[in-house]
JSON list of C-alpha atoms in Angstrom, two decimals:
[
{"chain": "A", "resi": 652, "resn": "UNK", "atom": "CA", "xyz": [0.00, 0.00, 0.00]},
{"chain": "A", "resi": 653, "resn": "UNK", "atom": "CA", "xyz": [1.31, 3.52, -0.72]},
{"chain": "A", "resi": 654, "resn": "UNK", "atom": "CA", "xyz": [1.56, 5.18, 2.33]},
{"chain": "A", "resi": 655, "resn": "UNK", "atom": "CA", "xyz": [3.08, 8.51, 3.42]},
{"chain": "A", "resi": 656, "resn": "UNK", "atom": "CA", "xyz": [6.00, 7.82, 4.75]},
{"chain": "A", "resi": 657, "resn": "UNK", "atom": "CA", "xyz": [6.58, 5.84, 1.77]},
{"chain": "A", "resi": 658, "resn": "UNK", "atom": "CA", "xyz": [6.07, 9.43, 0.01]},
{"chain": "A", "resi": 659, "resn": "UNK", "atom": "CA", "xyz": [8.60, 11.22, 2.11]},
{"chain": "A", "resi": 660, "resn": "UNK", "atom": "CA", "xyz": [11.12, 9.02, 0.19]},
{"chain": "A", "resi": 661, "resn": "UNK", "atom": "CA", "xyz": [9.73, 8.97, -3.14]},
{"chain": "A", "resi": 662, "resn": "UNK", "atom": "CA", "xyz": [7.95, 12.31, -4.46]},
{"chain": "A", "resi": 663, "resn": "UNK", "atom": "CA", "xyz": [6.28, 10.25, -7.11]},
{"chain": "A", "resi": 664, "resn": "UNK", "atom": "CA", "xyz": [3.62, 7.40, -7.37]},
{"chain": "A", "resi": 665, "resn": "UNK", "atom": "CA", "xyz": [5.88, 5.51, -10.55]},
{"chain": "A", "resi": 666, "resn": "UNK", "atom": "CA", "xyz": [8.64, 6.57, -8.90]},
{"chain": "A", "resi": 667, "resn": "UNK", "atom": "CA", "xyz": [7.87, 4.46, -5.15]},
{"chain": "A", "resi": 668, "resn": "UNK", "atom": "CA", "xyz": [6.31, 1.86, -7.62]},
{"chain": "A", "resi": 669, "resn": "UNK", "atom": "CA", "xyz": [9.68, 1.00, -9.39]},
{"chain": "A", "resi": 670, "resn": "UNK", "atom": "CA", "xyz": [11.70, 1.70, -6.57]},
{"chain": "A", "resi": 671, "resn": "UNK", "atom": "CA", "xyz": [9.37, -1.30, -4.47]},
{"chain": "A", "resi": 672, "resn": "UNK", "atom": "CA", "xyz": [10.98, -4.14, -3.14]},
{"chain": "A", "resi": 673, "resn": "UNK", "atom": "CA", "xyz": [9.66, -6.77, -5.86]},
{"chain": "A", "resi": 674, "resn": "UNK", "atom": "CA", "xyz": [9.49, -4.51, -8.75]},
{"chain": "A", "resi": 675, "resn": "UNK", "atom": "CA", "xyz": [13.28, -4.30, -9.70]},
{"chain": "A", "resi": 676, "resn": "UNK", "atom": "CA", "xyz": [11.78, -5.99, -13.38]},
{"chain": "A", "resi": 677, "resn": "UNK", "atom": "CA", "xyz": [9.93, -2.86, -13.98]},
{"chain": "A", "resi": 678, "resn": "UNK", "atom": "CA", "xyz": [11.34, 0.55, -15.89]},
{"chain": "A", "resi": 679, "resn": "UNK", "atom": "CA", "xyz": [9.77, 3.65, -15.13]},
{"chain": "A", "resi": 680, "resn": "UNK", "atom": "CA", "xyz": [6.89, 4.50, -17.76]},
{"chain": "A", "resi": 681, "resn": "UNK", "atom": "CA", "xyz": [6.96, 7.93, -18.88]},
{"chain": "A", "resi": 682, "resn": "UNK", "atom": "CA", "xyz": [4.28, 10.28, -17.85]},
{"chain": "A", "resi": 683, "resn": "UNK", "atom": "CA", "xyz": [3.45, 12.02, -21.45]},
{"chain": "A", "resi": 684, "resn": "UNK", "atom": "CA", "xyz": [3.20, 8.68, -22.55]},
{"chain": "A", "resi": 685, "resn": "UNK", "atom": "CA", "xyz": [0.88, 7.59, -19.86]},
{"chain": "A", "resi": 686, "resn": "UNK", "atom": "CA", "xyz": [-1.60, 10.71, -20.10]},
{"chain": "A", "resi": 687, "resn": "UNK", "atom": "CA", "xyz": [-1.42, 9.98, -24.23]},
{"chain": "A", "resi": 688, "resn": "UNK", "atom": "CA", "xyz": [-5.47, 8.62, -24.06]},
{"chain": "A", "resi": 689, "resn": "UNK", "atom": "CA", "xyz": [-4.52, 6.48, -27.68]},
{"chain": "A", "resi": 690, "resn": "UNK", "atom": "CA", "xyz": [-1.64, 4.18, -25.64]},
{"chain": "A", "resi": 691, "resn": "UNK", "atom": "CA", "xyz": [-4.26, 3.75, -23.32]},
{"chain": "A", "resi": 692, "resn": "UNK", "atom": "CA", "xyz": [-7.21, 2.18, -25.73]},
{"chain": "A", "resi": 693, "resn": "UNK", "atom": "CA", "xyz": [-9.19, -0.27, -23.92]},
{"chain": "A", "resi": 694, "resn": "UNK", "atom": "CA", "xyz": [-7.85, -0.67, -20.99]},
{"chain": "A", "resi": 695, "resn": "UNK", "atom": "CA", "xyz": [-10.46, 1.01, -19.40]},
{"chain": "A", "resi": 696, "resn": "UNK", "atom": "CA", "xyz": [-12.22, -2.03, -19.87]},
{"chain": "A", "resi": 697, "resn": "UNK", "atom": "CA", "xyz": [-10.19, -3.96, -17.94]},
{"chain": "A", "resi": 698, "resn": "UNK", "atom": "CA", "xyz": [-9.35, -2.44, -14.88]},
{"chain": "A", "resi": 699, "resn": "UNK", "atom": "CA", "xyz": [-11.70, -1.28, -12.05]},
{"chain": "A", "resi": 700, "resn": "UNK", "atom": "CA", "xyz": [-11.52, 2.02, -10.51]},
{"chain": "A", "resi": 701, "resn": "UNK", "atom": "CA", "xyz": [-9.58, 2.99, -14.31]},
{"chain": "A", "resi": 702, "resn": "UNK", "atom": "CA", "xyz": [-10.04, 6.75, -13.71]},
{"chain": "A", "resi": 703, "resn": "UNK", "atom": "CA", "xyz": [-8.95, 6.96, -10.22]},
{"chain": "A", "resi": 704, "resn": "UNK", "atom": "CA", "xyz": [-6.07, 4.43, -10.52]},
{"chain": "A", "resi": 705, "resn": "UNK", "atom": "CA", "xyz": [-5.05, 6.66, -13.21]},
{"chain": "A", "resi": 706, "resn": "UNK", "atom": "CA", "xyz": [-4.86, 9.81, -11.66]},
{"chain": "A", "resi": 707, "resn": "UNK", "atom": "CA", "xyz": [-3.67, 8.23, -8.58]},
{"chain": "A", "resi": 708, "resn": "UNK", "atom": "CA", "xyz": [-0.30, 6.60, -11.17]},
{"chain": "A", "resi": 709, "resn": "UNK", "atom": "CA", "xyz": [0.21, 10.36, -12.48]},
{"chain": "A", "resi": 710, "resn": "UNK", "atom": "CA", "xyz": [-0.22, 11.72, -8.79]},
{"chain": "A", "resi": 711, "resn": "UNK", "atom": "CA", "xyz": [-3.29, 13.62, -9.85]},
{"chain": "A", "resi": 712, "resn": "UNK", "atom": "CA", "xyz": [-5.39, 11.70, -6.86]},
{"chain": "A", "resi": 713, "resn": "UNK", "atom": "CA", "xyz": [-6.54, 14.21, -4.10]},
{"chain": "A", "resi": 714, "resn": "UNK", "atom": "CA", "xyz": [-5.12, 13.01, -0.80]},
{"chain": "A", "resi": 715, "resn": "UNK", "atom": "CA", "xyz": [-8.37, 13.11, 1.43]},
{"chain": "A", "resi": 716, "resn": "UNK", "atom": "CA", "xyz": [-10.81, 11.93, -1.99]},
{"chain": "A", "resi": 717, "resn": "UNK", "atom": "CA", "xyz": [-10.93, 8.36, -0.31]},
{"chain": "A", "resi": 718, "resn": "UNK", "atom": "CA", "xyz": [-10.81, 6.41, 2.74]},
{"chain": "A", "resi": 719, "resn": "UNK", "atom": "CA", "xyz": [-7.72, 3.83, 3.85]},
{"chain": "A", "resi": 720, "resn": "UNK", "atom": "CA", "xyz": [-10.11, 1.14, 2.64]},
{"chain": "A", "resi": 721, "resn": "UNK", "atom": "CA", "xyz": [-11.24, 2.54, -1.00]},
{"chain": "A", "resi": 722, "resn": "UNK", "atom": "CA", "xyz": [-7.40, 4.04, -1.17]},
{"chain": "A", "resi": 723, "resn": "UNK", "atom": "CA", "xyz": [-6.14, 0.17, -1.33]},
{"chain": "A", "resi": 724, "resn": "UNK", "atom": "CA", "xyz": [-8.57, -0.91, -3.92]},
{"chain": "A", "resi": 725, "resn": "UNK", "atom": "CA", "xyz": [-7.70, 2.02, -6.31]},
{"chain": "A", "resi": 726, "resn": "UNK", "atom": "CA", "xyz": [-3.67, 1.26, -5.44]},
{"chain": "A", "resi": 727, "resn": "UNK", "atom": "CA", "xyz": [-4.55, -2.61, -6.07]},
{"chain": "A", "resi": 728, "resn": "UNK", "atom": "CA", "xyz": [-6.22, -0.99, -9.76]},
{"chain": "A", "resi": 729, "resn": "UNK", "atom": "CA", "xyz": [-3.48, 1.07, -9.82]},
{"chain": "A", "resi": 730, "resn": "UNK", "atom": "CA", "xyz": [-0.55, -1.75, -9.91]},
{"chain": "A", "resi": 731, "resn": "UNK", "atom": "CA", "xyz": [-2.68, -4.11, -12.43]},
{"chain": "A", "resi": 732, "resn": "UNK", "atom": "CA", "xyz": [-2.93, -0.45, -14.40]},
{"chain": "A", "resi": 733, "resn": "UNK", "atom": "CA", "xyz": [0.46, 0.35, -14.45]},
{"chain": "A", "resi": 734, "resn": "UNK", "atom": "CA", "xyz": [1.89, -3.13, -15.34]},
{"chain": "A", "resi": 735, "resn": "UNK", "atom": "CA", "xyz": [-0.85, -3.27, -18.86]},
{"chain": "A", "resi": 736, "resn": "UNK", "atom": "CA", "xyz": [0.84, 0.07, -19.44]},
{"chain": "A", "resi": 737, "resn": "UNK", "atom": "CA", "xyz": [4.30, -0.81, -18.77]},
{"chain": "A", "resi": 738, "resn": "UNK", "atom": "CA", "xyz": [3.60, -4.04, -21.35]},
{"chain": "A", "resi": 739, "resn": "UNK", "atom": "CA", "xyz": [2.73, -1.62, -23.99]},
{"chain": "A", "resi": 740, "resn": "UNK", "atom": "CA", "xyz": [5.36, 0.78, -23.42]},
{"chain": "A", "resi": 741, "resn": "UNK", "atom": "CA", "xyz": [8.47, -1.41, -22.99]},
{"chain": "A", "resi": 742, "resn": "UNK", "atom": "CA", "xyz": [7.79, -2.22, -27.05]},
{"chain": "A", "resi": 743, "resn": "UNK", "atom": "CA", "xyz": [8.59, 1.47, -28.00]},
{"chain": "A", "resi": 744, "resn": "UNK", "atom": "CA", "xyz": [11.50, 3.03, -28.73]},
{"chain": "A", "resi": 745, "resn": "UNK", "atom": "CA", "xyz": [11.95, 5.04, -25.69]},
{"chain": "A", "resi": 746, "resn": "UNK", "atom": "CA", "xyz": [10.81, 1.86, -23.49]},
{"chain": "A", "resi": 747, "resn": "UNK", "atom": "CA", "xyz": [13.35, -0.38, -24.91]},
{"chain": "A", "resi": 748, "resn": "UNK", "atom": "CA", "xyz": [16.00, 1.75, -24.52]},
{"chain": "A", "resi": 749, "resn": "UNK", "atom": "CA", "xyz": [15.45, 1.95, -20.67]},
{"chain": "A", "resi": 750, "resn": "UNK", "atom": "CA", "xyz": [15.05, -2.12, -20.82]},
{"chain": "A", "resi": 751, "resn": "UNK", "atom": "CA", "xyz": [17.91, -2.30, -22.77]},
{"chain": "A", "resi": 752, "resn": "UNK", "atom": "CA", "xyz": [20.05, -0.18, -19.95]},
{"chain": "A", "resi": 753, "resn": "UNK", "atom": "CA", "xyz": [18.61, -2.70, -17.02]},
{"chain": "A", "resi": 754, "resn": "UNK", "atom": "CA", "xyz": [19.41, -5.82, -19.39]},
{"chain": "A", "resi": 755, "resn": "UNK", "atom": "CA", "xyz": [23.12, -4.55, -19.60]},
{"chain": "A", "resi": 756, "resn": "UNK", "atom": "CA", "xyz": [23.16, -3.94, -15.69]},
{"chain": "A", "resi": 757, "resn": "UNK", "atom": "CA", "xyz": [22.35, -7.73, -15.22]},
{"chain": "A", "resi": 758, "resn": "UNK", "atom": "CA", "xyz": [18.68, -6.48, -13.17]},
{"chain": "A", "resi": 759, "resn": "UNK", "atom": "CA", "xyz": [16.91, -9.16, -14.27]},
{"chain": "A", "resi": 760, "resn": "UNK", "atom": "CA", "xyz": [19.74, -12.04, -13.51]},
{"chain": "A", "resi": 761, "resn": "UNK", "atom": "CA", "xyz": [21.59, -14.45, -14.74]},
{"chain": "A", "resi": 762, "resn": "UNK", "atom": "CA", "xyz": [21.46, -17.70, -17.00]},
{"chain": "A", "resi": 763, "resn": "UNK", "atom": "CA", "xyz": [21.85, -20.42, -14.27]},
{"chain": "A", "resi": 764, "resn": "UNK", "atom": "CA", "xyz": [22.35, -22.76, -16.98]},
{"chain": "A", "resi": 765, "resn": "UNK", "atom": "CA", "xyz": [26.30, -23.45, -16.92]},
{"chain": "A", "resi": 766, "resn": "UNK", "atom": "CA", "xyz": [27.26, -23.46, -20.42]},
{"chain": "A", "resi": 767, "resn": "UNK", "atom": "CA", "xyz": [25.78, -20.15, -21.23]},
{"chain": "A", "resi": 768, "resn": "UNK", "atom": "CA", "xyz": [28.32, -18.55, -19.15]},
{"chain": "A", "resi": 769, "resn": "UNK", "atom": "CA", "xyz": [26.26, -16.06, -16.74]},
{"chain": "A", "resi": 770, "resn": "UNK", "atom": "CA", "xyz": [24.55, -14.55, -19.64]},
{"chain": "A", "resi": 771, "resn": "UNK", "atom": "CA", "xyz": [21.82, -11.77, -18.91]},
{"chain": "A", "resi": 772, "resn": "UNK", "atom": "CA", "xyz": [18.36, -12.40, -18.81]},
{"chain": "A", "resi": 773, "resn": "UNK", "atom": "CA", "xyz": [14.99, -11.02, -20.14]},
{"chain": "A", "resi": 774, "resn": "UNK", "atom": "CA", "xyz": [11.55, -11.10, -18.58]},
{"chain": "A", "resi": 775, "resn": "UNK", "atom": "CA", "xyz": [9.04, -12.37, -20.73]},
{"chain": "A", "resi": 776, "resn": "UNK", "atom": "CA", "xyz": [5.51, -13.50, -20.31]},
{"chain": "A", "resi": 777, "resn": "UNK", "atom": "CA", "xyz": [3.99, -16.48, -22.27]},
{"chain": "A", "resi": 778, "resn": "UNK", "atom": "CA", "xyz": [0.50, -15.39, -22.78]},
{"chain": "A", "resi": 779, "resn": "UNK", "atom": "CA", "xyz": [-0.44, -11.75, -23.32]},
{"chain": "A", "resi": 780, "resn": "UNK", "atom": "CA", "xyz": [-3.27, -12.60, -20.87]},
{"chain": "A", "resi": 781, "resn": "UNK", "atom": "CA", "xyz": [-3.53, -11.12, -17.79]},
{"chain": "A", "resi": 782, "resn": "UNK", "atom": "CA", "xyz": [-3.92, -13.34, -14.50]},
{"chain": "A", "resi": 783, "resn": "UNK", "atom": "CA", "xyz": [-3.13, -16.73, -16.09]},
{"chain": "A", "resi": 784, "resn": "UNK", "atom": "CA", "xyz": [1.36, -16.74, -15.94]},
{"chain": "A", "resi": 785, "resn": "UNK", "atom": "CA", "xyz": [4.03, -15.68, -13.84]},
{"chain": "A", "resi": 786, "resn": "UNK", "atom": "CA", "xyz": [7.03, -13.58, -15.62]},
{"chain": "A", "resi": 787, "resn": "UNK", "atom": "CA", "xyz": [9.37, -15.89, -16.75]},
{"chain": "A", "resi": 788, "resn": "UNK", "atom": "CA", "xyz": [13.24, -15.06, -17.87]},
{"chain": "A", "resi": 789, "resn": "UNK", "atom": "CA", "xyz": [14.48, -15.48, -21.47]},
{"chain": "A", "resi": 790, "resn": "UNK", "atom": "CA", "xyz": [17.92, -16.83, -21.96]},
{"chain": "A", "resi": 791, "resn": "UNK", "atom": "CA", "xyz": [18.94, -15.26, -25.56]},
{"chain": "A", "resi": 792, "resn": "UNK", "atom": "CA", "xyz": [21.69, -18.00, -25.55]},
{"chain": "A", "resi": 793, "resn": "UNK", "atom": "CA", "xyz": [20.41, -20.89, -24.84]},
{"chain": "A", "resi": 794, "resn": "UNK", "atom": "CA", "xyz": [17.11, -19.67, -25.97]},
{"chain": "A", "resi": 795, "resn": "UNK", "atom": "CA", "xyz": [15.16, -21.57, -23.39]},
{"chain": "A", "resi": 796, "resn": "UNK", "atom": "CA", "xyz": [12.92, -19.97, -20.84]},
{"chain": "A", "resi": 797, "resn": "UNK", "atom": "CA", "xyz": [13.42, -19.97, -16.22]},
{"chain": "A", "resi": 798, "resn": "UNK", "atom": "CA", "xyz": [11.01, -19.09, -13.08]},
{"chain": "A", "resi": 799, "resn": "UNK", "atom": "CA", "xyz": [12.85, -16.12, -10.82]},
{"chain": "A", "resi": 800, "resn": "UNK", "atom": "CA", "xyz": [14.74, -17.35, -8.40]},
{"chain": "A", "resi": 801, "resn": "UNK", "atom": "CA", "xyz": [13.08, -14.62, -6.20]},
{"chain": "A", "resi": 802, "resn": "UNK", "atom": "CA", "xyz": [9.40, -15.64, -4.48]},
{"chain": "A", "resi": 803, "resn": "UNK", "atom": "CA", "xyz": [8.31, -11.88, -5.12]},
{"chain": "A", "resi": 804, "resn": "UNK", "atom": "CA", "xyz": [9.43, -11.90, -8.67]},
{"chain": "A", "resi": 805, "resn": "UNK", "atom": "CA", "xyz": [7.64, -15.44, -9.44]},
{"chain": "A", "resi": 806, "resn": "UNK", "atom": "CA", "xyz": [4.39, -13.18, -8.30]},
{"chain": "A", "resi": 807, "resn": "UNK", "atom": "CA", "xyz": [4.64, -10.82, -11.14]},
{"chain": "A", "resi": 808, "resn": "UNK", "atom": "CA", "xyz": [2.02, -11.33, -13.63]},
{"chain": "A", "resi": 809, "resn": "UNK", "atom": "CA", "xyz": [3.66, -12.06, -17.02]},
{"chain": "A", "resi": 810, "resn": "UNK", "atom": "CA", "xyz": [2.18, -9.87, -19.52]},
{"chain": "A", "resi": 811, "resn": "UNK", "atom": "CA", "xyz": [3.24, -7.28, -17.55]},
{"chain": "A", "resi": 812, "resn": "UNK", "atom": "CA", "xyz": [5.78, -7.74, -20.52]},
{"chain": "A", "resi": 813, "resn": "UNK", "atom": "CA", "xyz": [4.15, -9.86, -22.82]},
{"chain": "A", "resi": 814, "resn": "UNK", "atom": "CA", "xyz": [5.69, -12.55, -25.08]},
{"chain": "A", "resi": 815, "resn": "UNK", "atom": "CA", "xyz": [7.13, -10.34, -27.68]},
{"chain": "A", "resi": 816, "resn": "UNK", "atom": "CA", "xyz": [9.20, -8.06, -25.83]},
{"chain": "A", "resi": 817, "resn": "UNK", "atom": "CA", "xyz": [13.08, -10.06, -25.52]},
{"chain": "A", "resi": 818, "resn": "UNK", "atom": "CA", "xyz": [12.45, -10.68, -29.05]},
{"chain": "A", "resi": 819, "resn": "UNK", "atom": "CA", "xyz": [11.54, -7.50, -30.23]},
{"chain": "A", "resi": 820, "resn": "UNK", "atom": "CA", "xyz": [15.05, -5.85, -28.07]},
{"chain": "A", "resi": 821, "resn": "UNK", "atom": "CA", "xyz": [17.45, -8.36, -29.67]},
{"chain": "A", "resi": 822, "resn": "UNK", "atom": "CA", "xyz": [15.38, -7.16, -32.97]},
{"chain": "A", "resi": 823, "resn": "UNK", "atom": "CA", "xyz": [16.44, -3.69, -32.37]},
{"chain": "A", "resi": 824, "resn": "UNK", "atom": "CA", "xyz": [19.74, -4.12, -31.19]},
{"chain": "A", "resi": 825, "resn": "UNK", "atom": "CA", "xyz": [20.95, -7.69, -32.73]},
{"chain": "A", "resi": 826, "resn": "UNK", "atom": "CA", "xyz": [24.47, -6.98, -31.41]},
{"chain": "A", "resi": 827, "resn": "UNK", "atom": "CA", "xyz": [22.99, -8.49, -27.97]},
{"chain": "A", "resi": 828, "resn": "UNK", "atom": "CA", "xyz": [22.21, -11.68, -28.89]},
{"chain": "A", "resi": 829, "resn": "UNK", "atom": "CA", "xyz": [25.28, -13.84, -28.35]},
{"chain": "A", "resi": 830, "resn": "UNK", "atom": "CA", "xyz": [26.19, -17.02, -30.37]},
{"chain": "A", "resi": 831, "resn": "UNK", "atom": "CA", "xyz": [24.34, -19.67, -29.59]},
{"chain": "A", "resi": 832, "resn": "UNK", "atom": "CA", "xyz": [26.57, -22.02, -27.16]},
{"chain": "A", "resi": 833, "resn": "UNK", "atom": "CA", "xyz": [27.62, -25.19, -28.75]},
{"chain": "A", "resi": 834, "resn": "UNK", "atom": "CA", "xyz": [28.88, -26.83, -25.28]},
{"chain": "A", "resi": 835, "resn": "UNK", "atom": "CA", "xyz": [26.50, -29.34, -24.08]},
{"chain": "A", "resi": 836, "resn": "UNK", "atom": "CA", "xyz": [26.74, -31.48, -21.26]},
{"chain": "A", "resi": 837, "resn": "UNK", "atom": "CA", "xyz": [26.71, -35.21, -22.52]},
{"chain": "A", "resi": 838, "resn": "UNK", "atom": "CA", "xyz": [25.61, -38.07, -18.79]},
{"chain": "A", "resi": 839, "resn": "UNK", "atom": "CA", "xyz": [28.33, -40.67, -18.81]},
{"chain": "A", "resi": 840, "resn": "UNK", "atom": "CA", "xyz": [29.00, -43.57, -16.87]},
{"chain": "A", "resi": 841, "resn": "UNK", "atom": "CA", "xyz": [32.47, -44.21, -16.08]},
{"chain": "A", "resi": 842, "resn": "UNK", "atom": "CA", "xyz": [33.53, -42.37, -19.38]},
{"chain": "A", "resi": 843, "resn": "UNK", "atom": "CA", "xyz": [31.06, -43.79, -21.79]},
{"chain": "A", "resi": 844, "resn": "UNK", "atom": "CA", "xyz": [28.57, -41.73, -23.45]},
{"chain": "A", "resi": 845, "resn": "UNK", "atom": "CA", "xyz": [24.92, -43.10, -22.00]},
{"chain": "A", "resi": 846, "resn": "UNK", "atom": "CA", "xyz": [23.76, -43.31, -25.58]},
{"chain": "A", "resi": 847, "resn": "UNK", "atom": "CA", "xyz": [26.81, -44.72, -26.92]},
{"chain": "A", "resi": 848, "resn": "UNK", "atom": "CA", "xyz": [25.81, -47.19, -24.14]},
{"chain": "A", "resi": 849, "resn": "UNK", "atom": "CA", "xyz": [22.87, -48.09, -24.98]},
{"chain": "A", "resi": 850, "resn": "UNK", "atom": "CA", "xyz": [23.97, -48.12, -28.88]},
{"chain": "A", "resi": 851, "resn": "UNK", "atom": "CA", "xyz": [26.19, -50.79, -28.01]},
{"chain": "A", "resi": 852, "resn": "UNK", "atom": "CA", "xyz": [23.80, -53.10, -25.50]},
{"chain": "A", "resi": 853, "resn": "UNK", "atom": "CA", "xyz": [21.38, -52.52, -28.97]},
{"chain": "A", "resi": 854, "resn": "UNK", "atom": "CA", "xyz": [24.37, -53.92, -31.14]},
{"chain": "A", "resi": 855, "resn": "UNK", "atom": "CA", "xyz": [25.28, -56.87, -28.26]},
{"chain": "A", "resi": 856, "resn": "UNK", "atom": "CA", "xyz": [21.16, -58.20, -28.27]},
{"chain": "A", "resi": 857, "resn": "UNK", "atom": "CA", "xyz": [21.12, -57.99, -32.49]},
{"chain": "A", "resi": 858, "resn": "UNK", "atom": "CA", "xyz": [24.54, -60.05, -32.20]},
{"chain": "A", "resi": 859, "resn": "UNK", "atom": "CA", "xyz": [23.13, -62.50, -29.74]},
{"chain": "A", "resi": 860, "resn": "UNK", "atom": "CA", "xyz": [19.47, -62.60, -31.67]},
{"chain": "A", "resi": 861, "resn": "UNK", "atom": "CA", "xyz": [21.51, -63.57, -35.19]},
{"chain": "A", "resi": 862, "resn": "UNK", "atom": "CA", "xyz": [23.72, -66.13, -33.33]},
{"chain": "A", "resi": 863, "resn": "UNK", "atom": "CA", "xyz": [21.07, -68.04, -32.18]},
{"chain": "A", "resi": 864, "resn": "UNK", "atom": "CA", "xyz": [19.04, -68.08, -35.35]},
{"chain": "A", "resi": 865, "resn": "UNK", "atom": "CA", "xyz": [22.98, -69.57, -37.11]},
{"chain": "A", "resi": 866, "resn": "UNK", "atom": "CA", "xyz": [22.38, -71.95, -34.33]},
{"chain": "A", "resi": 867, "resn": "UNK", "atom": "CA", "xyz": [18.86, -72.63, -34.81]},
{"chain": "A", "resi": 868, "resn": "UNK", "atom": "CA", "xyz": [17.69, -71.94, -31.12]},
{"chain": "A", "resi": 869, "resn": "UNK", "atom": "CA", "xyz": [14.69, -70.26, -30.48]},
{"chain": "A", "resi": 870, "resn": "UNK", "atom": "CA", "xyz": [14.69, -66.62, -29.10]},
{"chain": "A", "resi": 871, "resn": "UNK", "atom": "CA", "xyz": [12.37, -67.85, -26.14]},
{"chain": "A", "resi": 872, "resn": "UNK", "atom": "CA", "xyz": [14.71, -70.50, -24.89]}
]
């Protein structure tokens, strides 16, 4: 809940919103772009309490307009507000470019997979739907997909970036993506390549199968 010592720190409501403990994925939308009604379309639709969650995002929200209990159901709207807008503006050039800044600052983590070397991650979401996914993190190396390590972070509803945003950055700025790695880790057991393994246990039965028919004993004996 915004609260007012929480505004002695931070002067402004996107401000104390990116700066929250939890919302280190998030860039800082810009307000012209925010008051533009057209990036906006239909979203009033969507949200309740759209025109006070609004004004409350671009600190236009009277102080004494609503009680403690009405003031945390417009700053509930005015989270699920901010993140549709942040999905929408992270896609433009201005967006990207502040994406592209926390991407290059490692804010979103790390590859944990070994072979890709600590490579930087991207959120992503995998369904433009709202409420259905967690944000996941897009590996641009391996090209696979991870949950946050962070509990907080696995609570962030994915198309608060949507599915086409990593794609559409390395788009813009293809110098990013990294060649794909061509280490992979192969199981053995002591030294021997599990499928070459079970290649040669394959070779050993067909071996023993055409011995026994030279021999003339059945399979079943």
């Amino acid at each position: 809940m915004y609260t007012d010592s929480d505004s002695e720190y931070c002067k402004y409501w996107v401000e104390w919103f990116t700066y929250a403990e939890g919302n280190e994925y998030f860039c800082d939308v810009d307000e012209e772009y925010i008051l533009d009604r057209f990036n906006l379309t239909n979203l009033s639709n969507d949200v309740p309490n759209y025109l006070q969650a609004l004004e409350m995002i671009t600190d236009r929200l009277p102080e004494k307009a609503l009680s403690n209990e009405e003031r945390e159901q417009v700053e509930r709207s005015a989270r699920y507000l901010y993140g549709l807008i942040h999905a929408r503006y992270i896609i433009t050039t201005q967006g990207l470019k502040k994406m592209l800044d926390k991407f290059k600052r490692g804010d979103f983590g790390r590859c944990p997979r070994v072979y890709c070397h600590q490579n930087p991650l991207l959120p992503v979401g995998i369904t433009d739907v709202p409420s259905q996914k967690g944000v996941k993190l897009y590996c641009c190396r391996c090209e696979d997909i991870y949950n946050p390590k962070s509990r907080r972070h696995n609570m962030i509803d994915g198309a608060f970036f949507g599915t086409s945003f990593p794609h559409m950055l390395l788009q813009v700025y293809p110098a990013l993506k990294p060649a794909p790695s061509e280490q992979r880790y192969v199981p053995r057991i002591f030294g021997f390549k599990l499928n070459a393994i079970a290649e040669l246990h394959r070779w050993q039965d067909e071996q023993r199968e055409e011995q026994k028919k030279r021999l003339g004993i059945s399979s079943t004996t």
